[in-house]
Coordinates of N, CA and C in Angstrom, one line a residue:
M153 N 24.6 42.7 -6.8 CA 25.3 41.8 -7.7 C 24.5 41.6 -9.0
A154 N 23.2 41.5 -9.0 CA 22.4 41.4 -10.2 C 22.4 42.7 -11.0
S155 N 22.3 43.8 -10.3 CA 22.4 45.1 -11.0 C 23.7 45.3 -11.7
L156 N 24.8 44.9 -11.0 CA 26.1 45.1 -11.6 C 26.3 44.2 -12.8
F157 N 25.7 43.0 -12.8 CA 25.7 42.1 -13.9 C 25.0 42.7 -15.1
I158 N 23.8 43.2 -14.8 CA 23.0 43.8 -15.9 C 23.6 45.0 -16.5
S159 N 24.3 45.9 -15.7 CA 25.0 47.0 -16.2 C 26.1 46.6 -17.0
N160 N 26.8 45.6 -16.7 CA 28.0 45.1 -17.5 C 27.5 44.6 -18.8
I161 N 26.3 43.9 -18.9 CA 25.8 43.4 -20.1 C 25.4 44.6 -21.0
K162 N 24.7 45.6 -20.4 CA 24.4 46.8 -21.2 C 25.6 47.5 -21.8
Q163 N 26.6 47.6 -21.0 CA 27.8 48.3 -21.5 C 28.5 47.5 -22.6
T164 N 28.5 46.2 -22.5 CA 29.2 45.4 -23.5 C 28.4 45.4 -24.8
L165 N 27.0 45.4 -24.7 CA 26.2 45.5 -25.9 C 26.4 46.9 -26.6
G166 N 26.5 48.0 -25.8 CA 26.7 49.3 -26.4 C 28.1 49.4 -27.1
N167 N 29.1 48.8 -26.4 CA 30.4 48.8 -27.1 C 30.4 48.0 -28.4
L168 N 29.7 46.9 -28.4 CA 29.6 46.0 -29.6 C 28.9 46.8 -30.7
E169 N 27.8 47.5 -30.3 CA 27.1 48.2 -31.3 C 27.9 49.3 -31.9
R170 N 28.7 50.1 -31.1 CA 29.5 51.1 -31.7 C 30.6 50.6 -32.5
T171 N 31.2 49.4 -32.1 CA 32.3 48.8 -32.9 C 31.8 48.3 -34.3
L172 N 30.5 47.8 -34.3 CA 30.0 47.3 -35.6 C 29.7 48.5 -36.5
R173 N 29.2 49.6 -36.0 CA 29.0 50.8 -36.8 C 30.3 51.4 -37.4
I174 N 31.3 51.3 -36.6 CA 32.6 51.8 -37.1 C 33.2 50.9 -38.2
L175 N 33.0 49.6 -38.0 CA 33.5 48.6 -39.0 C 32.8 48.7 -40.3
F176 N 31.5 49.0 -40.2 CA 30.7 49.1 -41.5 C 30.5 50.6 -42.0
Y177 N 31.4 51.4 -41.5 CA 31.5 52.8 -42.0 C 30.2 53.6 -41.8
Q178 N 29.5 53.3 -40.8 CA 28.3 54.1 -40.5 C 28.5 55.1 -39.4
Q179 N 29.7 55.1 -38.8 CA 30.0 56.1 -37.8 C 31.5 56.2 -37.7
F180 N 32.0 57.5 -37.6 CA 33.4 57.7 -37.5 C 33.8 57.5 -36.0
P181 N 35.0 56.9 -35.9 CA 35.5 56.6 -34.5 C 35.8 58.0 -33.8
P182 N 35.6 58.1 -32.5 CA 35.9 59.3 -31.8 C 37.5 59.5 -31.8
V183 N 37.8 60.7 -31.5 CA 39.3 61.0 -31.4 C 40.0 60.3 -30.3
N184 N 39.4 60.3 -29.1 CA 40.0 59.6 -28.0 C 39.3 58.2 -27.8
F185 N 39.0 57.5 -28.9 CA 38.4 56.2 -28.8 C 39.2 55.2 -27.9
H186 N 40.5 55.2 -28.2 CA 41.4 54.2 -27.5 C 41.4 54.5 -26.0
E187 N 41.5 55.8 -25.7 CA 41.6 56.2 -24.3 C 40.3 55.9 -23.5
L188 N 39.1 56.1 -24.2 CA 37.8 55.8 -23.6 C 37.7 54.3 -23.3
R189 N 38.2 53.5 -24.3 CA 38.1 52.0 -24.1 C 38.9 51.6 -22.9
I190 N 40.1 52.1 -22.8 CA 41.0 51.7 -21.7 C 40.4 52.2 -20.4
A191 N 39.8 53.3 -20.3 CA 39.2 53.8 -19.1 C 38.0 53.0 -18.7
N192 N 37.2 52.6 -19.7 CA 36.0 51.8 -19.4 C 36.4 50.4 -18.9
N193 N 37.5 49.8 -19.5 CA 37.9 48.5 -19.1 C 38.5 48.6 -17.7
A194 N 39.2 49.7 -17.3 CA 39.8 49.8 -16.0 C 38.7 50.0 -15.0
E195 N 37.6 50.8 -15.3 CA 36.5 51.0 -14.4 C 35.8 49.6 -14.1
C196 N 35.5 48.9 -15.2 CA 34.9 47.6 -15.0 C 35.7 46.6 -14.2
L197 N 37.0 46.6 -14.4 CA 37.9 45.8 -13.7 C 37.9 46.1 -12.2
N198 N 37.9 47.4 -11.9 CA 37.9 47.8 -10.5 C 36.5 47.4 -9.8
E199 N 35.4 47.5 -10.6 CA 34.1 47.1 -10.0 C 34.1 45.6 -9.8
R200 N 34.7 44.8 -10.7 CA 34.7 43.4 -10.5 C 35.6 42.9 -9.3
L201 N 36.8 43.7 -9.2 CA 37.7 43.3 -8.1 C 37.2 43.7 -6.7
A202 N 36.3 44.7 -6.7 CA 35.7 45.1 -5.4 C 34.8 44.0 -4.9
A203 N 35.1 43.5 -3.7 CA 34.3 42.4 -3.1 C 33.0 43.0 -2.6
P204 N 31.9 42.4 -3.0 CA 30.6 42.9 -2.6 C 30.3 42.6 -1.2
S205 N 29.6 43.5 -0.5 CA 29.3 43.2 0.9 C 28.2 42.2 1.1
L206 N 28.0 41.7 2.3 CA 26.9 40.8 2.6 C 25.5 41.4 2.4
E207 N 25.4 42.7 2.7 CA 24.2 43.4 2.6 C 23.8 43.5 1.1
Q208 N 24.8 43.8 0.3 CA 24.6 43.9 -1.2 C 24.2 42.6 -1.8
L209 N 24.8 41.5 -1.3 CA 24.5 40.2 -1.8 C 23.0 39.8 -1.5
M210 N 22.6 40.2 -0.2 CA 21.2 39.9 0.2 C 20.2 40.7 -0.5
Q211 N 20.5 41.9 -1.0 CA 19.6 42.8 -1.6 C 19.5 42.5 -3.1
D212 N 20.7 42.4 -3.8 CA 20.7 42.3 -5.2 C 21.0 40.9 -5.7
G213 N 21.6 40.1 -4.9 CA 22.0 38.7 -5.3 C 20.8 37.7 -5.3
I214 N 20.9 36.7 -6.1 CA 19.9 35.6 -6.1 C 20.7 34.3 -5.7
L215 N 20.4 33.7 -4.6 CA 21.0 32.5 -4.2 C 20.2 31.3 -4.6
W216 N 20.7 30.4 -5.4 CA 20.0 29.3 -5.9 C 20.4 28.0 -5.2
G217 N 19.4 27.2 -4.8 CA 19.7 25.9 -4.2 C 20.0 24.8 -5.3
V218 N 21.2 24.6 -5.6 CA 21.6 23.7 -6.7 C 22.3 22.5 -6.1
P219 N 22.3 21.4 -6.7 CA 23.0 20.2 -6.2 C 24.5 20.4 -6.4
K220 N 25.2 19.8 -5.5 CA 26.7 19.9 -5.5 C 27.3 18.9 -6.5
S221 N 26.6 17.8 -6.8 CA 27.2 16.9 -7.8 C 26.1 16.4 -8.7
R222 N 26.6 15.9 -9.8 CA 25.7 15.4 -10.9 C 25.2 14.0 -10.6
R223 N 23.9 13.7 -10.8 CA 23.4 12.4 -10.6 C 24.0 11.4 -11.7
T224 N 24.3 10.2 -11.3 CA 24.8 9.2 -12.3 C 23.7 8.7 -13.2
I225 N 24.0 8.1 -14.2 CA 23.0 7.6 -15.2 C 22.2 6.5 -14.5
E226 N 22.8 5.7 -13.6 CA 22.1 4.6 -12.9 C 21.0 5.3 -12.0
K227 N 21.3 6.3 -11.3 CA 20.3 7.0 -10.4 C 19.2 7.6 -11.3
R228 N 19.6 8.2 -12.4 CA 18.5 8.8 -13.2 C 17.6 7.8 -13.8
L229 N 18.1 6.6 -14.2 CA 17.3 5.6 -14.7 C 16.4 5.0 -13.6
Q230 N 16.9 4.9 -12.4 CA 16.1 4.3 -11.3 C 15.0 5.3 -11.0
R231 N 15.2 6.6 -11.0 CA 14.2 7.5 -10.7 C 13.1 7.5 -11.8
K232 N 13.5 7.2 -13.0 CA 12.6 7.2 -14.2 C 11.8 5.9 -14.3
F233 N 12.4 4.8 -14.1 CA 11.8 3.5 -14.4 C 11.6 2.7 -13.1
G234 N 12.3 3.0 -12.0 CA 12.2 2.2 -10.8 C 13.2 1.1 -10.8
I235 N 13.1 0.2 -9.8 CA 13.9 -1.0 -9.7 C 13.1 -2.2 -9.9
P236 N 13.5 -3.1 -10.8 CA 12.6 -4.2 -11.1 C 12.3 -5.1 -9.9
K237 N 13.3 -5.3 -9.0 CA 13.1 -6.2 -7.9 C 12.1 -5.6 -6.9
W238 N 12.1 -4.3 -6.7 CA 11.3 -3.7 -5.6 C 10.1 -2.9 -6.1
H239 N 10.4 -2.0 -7.0 CA 9.2 -1.1 -7.5 C 9.5 -0.8 -8.9
W240 N 8.8 -1.4 -9.8 CA 9.0 -1.2 -11.3 C 7.8 -0.3 -11.7
K241 N 8.1 0.9 -12.2 CA 7.1 1.9 -12.5 C 6.3 1.6 -13.8
P242 N 7.0 1.1 -14.9 CA 6.1 0.8 -16.1 C 5.1 -0.3 -15.8
L243 N 4.0 -0.3 -16.4 CA 2.9 -1.2 -16.2 C 3.3 -2.5 -16.9
V244 N 3.2 -3.7 -16.2 CA 3.5 -5.0 -16.7 C 2.3 -5.9 -16.4
P245 N 2.0 -6.9 -17.2 CA 0.9 -7.8 -16.9 C 1.2 -8.7 -15.8
R246 N 0.2 -8.9 -14.9 CA 0.3 -9.8 -13.8 C 0.2 -11.3 -14.2
T247 N 1.1 -12.1 -13.8 CA 1.0 -13.5 -14.2 C 0.8 -14.4 -13.0
N248 N 0.6 -13.9 -11.8 CA 0.5 -14.7 -10.6 C -0.9 -14.6 -10.0
L249 N -2.0 -14.5 -10.8 CA -3.3 -14.4 -10.4 C -4.0 -15.7 -10.5
L250 N -4.8 -16.1 -9.4 CA -5.5 -17.3 -9.4 C -7.0 -17.0 -9.1
N251 N -7.9 -18.0 -9.4 CA -9.3 -17.9 -9.1 C -9.6 -18.7 -7.9
C252 N -10.4 -18.1 -7.0 CA -10.8 -18.7 -5.7 C -11.8 -19.9 -6.0
N253 N -11.6 -21.0 -5.5 CA -12.5 -22.2 -5.7 C -13.8 -22.0 -4.9
T254 N -13.8 -21.1 -3.9 CA -15.0 -21.0 -3.1 C -16.0 -19.9 -3.7
C255 N -15.4 -18.7 -4.0 CA -16.3 -17.6 -4.4 C -16.0 -17.2 -5.9
G256 N -14.9 -17.7 -6.5 CA -14.7 -17.4 -7.9 C -14.0 -16.1 -8.1
N257 N -13.7 -15.3 -7.1 CA -13.0 -14.1 -7.3 C -11.5 -14.3 -7.5
T258 N -10.8 -13.3 -8.1 CA -9.4 -13.4 -8.4 C -8.6 -12.9 -7.2
Y259 N -7.5 -13.6 -7.0 CA -6.6 -13.2 -5.9 C -5.2 -13.5 -6.3
E260 N -4.2 -12.9 -5.6 CA -2.8 -13.1 -5.9 C -2.3 -14.4 -5.3
A261 N -1.4 -15.1 -6.0 CA -0.9 -16.3 -5.5 C 0.0 -16.0 -4.3
G262 N -0.1 -16.9 -3.3 CA 0.6 -16.7 -2.0 C -0.1 -15.8 -1.0
H263 N -1.3 -15.4 -1.4 CA -2.1 -14.5 -0.5 C -3.5 -15.2 -0.3
L264 N -4.2 -14.7 0.7 CA -5.6 -15.2 0.9 C -6.5 -14.5 -0.1
C265 N -7.6 -15.1 -0.4 CA -8.7 -14.5 -1.2 C -9.3 -13.3 -0.4
T266 N -9.2 -12.2 -1.0 CA -9.7 -11.0 -0.3 C -11.2 -11.0 0.0
H267 N -12.0 -11.5 -0.9 CA -13.4 -11.6 -0.7 C -13.8 -12.5 0.4
C268 N -13.2 -13.7 0.4 CA -13.5 -14.7 1.5 C -12.9 -14.2 2.9
Y269 N -11.8 -13.6 2.8 CA -11.2 -13.1 4.1 C -12.1 -12.0 4.7
N270 N -12.6 -11.1 3.9 CA -13.5 -10.0 4.4 C -14.7 -10.6 5.0
K271 N -15.3 -11.7 4.4 CA -16.5 -12.3 4.9 C -16.2 -12.9 6.3
V272 N -15.0 -13.6 6.4 CA -14.7 -14.1 7.7 C -14.4 -13.0 8.8
M273 N -13.8 -11.9 8.3 CA -13.5 -10.8 9.3 C -14.8 -10.2 9.8
D274 N -15.8 -10.0 8.9 CA -17.1 -9.5 9.3 C -17.8 -10.4 10.3
E275 N -17.8 -11.7 10.0 CA -18.5 -12.6 10.9 C -17.7 -12.7 12.3
T276 N -16.4 -12.6 12.2 CA -15.6 -12.6 13.5 C -15.9 -11.3 14.3
K277 N -16.1 -10.2 13.6 CA -16.4 -9.0 14.3 C -17.8 -9.1 15.0
K278 N -18.8 -9.7 14.3 CA -20.1 -9.9 14.9 C -20.0 -10.8 16.1
V279 N -19.2 -11.8 16.0 CA -19.1 -12.7 17.2 C -18.4 -12.0 18.4
Q280 N -17.4 -11.2 18.1 CA -16.7 -10.4 19.1 C -17.7 -9.4 19.8
D281 N -18.5 -8.8 19.0 CA -19.5 -7.8 19.5 C -20.5 -8.5 20.4
A282 N -20.9 -9.7 20.0 CA -21.9 -10.5 20.8 C -21.3 -10.9 22.1
V283 N -20.1 -11.4 22.1 CA -19.4 -11.8 23.3 C -19.2 -10.6 24.3
Q284 N -18.9 -9.5 23.7 CA -18.7 -8.3 24.6 C -20.0 -7.8 25.1
A285 N -21.1 -7.9 24.3 CA -22.4 -7.4 24.8 C -22.9 -8.4 25.9
E286 N -22.6 -9.7 25.8 CA -23.1 -10.7 26.7 C -22.3 -10.7 28.0
L287 N -21.0 -10.7 27.9 CA -20.1 -10.8 29.1 C -19.5 -9.5 29.6
G288 N -19.5 -8.5 28.8 CA -18.9 -7.3 29.2 C -17.4 -7.3 29.2
L289 N -16.8 -6.5 30.0 CA -15.4 -6.5 30.1 C -14.8 -7.2 31.4
E290 N -15.6 -8.0 32.0 CA -15.2 -8.7 33.2 C -14.2 -9.8 32.8
P291 N -13.3 -10.1 33.8 CA -12.3 -11.1 33.5 C -12.9 -12.5 33.2
V292 N -12.4 -13.2 32.2 CA -12.9 -14.5 31.8 C -12.3 -15.6 32.6
E293 N -13.0 -16.2 33.5 CA -12.4 -17.3 34.3 C -12.8 -18.7 33.8
K294 N -13.8 -18.7 32.9 CA -14.3 -20.0 32.3 C -14.2 -19.9 30.8
E295 N -14.3 -21.1 30.2 CA -14.2 -21.2 28.8 C -15.5 -20.6 28.1
V296 N -15.3 -19.7 27.1 CA -16.4 -19.1 26.4 C -16.7 -19.8 25.2
V297 N -17.9 -20.2 25.0 CA -18.4 -21.0 23.8 C -19.4 -20.1 23.1
V298 N -19.2 -19.9 21.7 CA -20.1 -19.2 20.9 C -20.9 -20.2 20.1
L299 N -22.3 -20.2 20.3 CA -23.1 -21.1 19.6 C -24.1 -20.4 18.7
Y300 N -24.4 -21.0 17.5 CA -25.4 -20.5 16.7 C -26.8 -21.1 17.0
R301 N -27.8 -20.8 16.2 CA -29.1 -21.3 16.5 C -29.2 -22.8 16.2
G302 N -29.7 -23.6 17.2 CA -29.8 -25.0 17.1 C -28.6 -25.8 17.4
E303 N -27.5 -25.2 17.8 CA -26.3 -26.0 18.1 C -26.2 -26.4 19.6
R304 N -27.0 -25.8 20.5 CA -26.9 -26.2 21.9 C -27.6 -27.6 22.1
E305 N -28.6 -27.9 21.3 CA -29.3 -29.1 21.5 C -28.5 -30.3 20.9
Q306 N -27.5 -30.1 20.2 CA -26.7 -31.2 19.7 C -25.8 -31.9 20.7
Q307 N -25.6 -31.3 21.9 CA -24.9 -31.9 22.9 C -25.7 -31.9 24.2
P308 N -25.5 -32.9 25.1 CA -26.3 -32.9 26.4 C -25.9 -31.8 27.3
N309 N -26.8 -31.5 28.2 CA -26.6 -30.3 29.1 C -25.3 -30.5 30.0
E310 N -24.9 -31.8 30.3 CA -23.7 -31.9 31.1 C -22.5 -31.5 30.3
F311 N -22.5 -31.5 29.0 CA -21.4 -31.1 28.2 C -21.1 -29.6 28.3
W312 N -22.2 -28.8 28.6 CA -22.0 -27.3 28.7 C -21.8 -26.8 30.1
E313 N -21.7 -27.7 31.1 CA -21.5 -27.2 32.4 C -20.1 -26.7 32.6
G314 N -20.0 -25.6 33.4 CA -18.7 -25.0 33.6 C -18.2 -24.1 32.4
K315 N -19.0 -23.8 31.5 CA -18.7 -23.0 30.3 C -19.6 -21.8 30.2
R316 N -19.1 -20.7 29.7 CA -19.9 -19.5 29.5 C -20.3 -19.5 28.1
I317 N -21.6 -19.6 27.9 CA -22.2 -19.7 26.5 C -22.7 -18.4 26.0
V318 N -22.4 -18.1 24.8 CA -22.9 -16.9 24.1 C -23.6 -17.5 22.8
E319 N -25.0 -17.2 22.8 CA -25.8 -17.8 21.7 C -26.1 -16.6 20.7
L320 N -26.0 -17.0 19.4 CA -26.4 -16.0 18.4 C -27.6 -16.5 17.7
D321 N -28.6 -15.6 17.6 CA -29.9 -16.0 17.0 C -29.9 -15.9 15.5
R322 N -29.1 -16.7 14.9 CA -29.1 -16.9 13.4 C -28.3 -18.2 13.1
E323 N -28.5 -18.6 11.9 CA -27.9 -19.9 11.4 C -26.4 -19.6 11.2
R324 N -25.6 -20.7 11.5 CA -24.2 -20.6 11.2 C -23.9 -20.6 9.7
P325 N -23.1 -19.6 9.2 CA -22.8 -19.7 7.7 C -22.1 -21.0 7.4
S326 N -22.3 -21.4 6.1 CA -21.8 -22.7 5.7 C -20.2 -22.7 5.6
W327 N -19.7 -21.5 5.4 CA -18.2 -21.4 5.2 C -17.5 -21.1 6.5
F328 N -18.3 -20.8 7.6 CA -17.7 -20.5 8.9 C -17.7 -21.8 9.7
S329 N -16.5 -22.4 9.7 CA -16.3 -23.8 10.3 C -16.4 -23.7 11.8
K330 N -16.8 -24.9 12.4 CA -16.9 -25.0 13.9 C -15.5 -25.1 14.5
N331 N -14.6 -25.6 13.7 CA -13.2 -25.9 14.2 C -12.5 -24.6 14.5
L332 N -13.0 -23.4 14.0 CA -12.3 -22.2 14.3 C -12.4 -21.8 15.8
L333 N -13.5 -22.3 16.5 CA -13.7 -22.0 17.9 C -13.4 -23.2 18.8
Q334 N -12.8 -24.2 18.3 CA -12.5 -25.4 19.1 C -11.0 -25.4 19.4
K335 N -10.7 -25.9 20.6 CA -9.3 -26.0 21.0 C -8.6 -27.1 20.2
S336 N -7.3 -26.9 20.0 CA -6.5 -27.9 19.2 C -6.3 -29.1 20.1
T337 N -6.4 -30.3 19.5 CA -6.2 -31.6 20.3 C -4.8 -32.1 20.1
Q338 N -4.0 -31.4 19.2 CA -2.7 -31.8 18.9 C -1.7 -31.3 20.0
A339 N -0.8 -32.1 20.5 CA 0.1 -31.7 21.5 C 1.2 -30.8 20.9
P340 N 1.6 -29.8 21.6 CA 2.6 -28.8 21.1 C 3.9 -29.5 20.8
A341 N 4.6 -29.1 19.8 CA 5.9 -29.7 19.4 C 6.9 -29.4 20.5
T342 N 7.8 -30.4 20.7 CA 8.9 -30.2 21.6 C 10.2 -30.0 21.0
S343 N 10.4 -30.4 19.7 CA 11.7 -30.3 19.0 C 11.9 -28.8 18.5
T344 N 13.1 -28.5 18.4 CA 13.5 -27.1 17.9 C 14.0 -27.1 16.5
D345 N 13.9 -28.3 15.8 CA 14.4 -28.4 14.4 C 13.4 -27.7 13.5
I346 N 13.9 -27.0 12.5 CA 13.0 -26.4 11.5 C 13.1 -27.1 10.2
K347 N 11.9 -27.5 9.7 CA 11.9 -28.2 8.4 C 12.3 -27.3 7.3
P348 N 13.1 -27.8 6.3 CA 13.5 -26.9 5.2 C 12.3 -26.7 4.3
T349 N 12.2 -25.5 3.7 CA 11.1 -25.2 2.8 C 11.7 -24.6 1.5
E350 N 10.9 -24.5 0.5 CA 11.3 -23.9 -0.8 C 12.6 -24.5 -1.3
L351 N 12.7 -25.8 -1.3 CA 13.9 -26.4 -1.8 C 14.0 -26.5 -3.3
A352 N 12.8 -26.5 -4.0 CA 12.9 -26.6 -5.5 C 12.9 -25.2 -6.0

């Protein structure tokens, strides 16, 4: 198919060149010019009408993967700039940044401070490792209490009876509250009503 296309282009350019030479009196037309032109046109028409075989298409043809329909202007603009509600590609200044009152780092409004959260996660991981090293993977049948240095003496020995104690040989961080490891004293809610939020 490609070779046939190239041969047709060559033949058309040759005919155009001969015609221009004849028009500008640089070459005399042949005696049987009209007959040759009719014969060439008939031969080209026969070649075009002949259906190429599948083998010829696979050897000489080039099959291009092109889209079947044109993208709309909305789709093109979305690919270029994005969607403002979900993903906006141009850079815009952030206006929802706050400063943490504890550490002073910047965080996004509606989210936890990343620096403080990472500190709590690291301390929680150390507590978990200490509990696993002390108690192993045995089933926990009693309440597990994690204590830092000097916290066991704050309560009498009768208070710790019936509990599995894991002691850490370091001071409790000032930001790591004791309430994180204590059970809630508030009774669970019994109503199924949901309070409305974000009314304003």
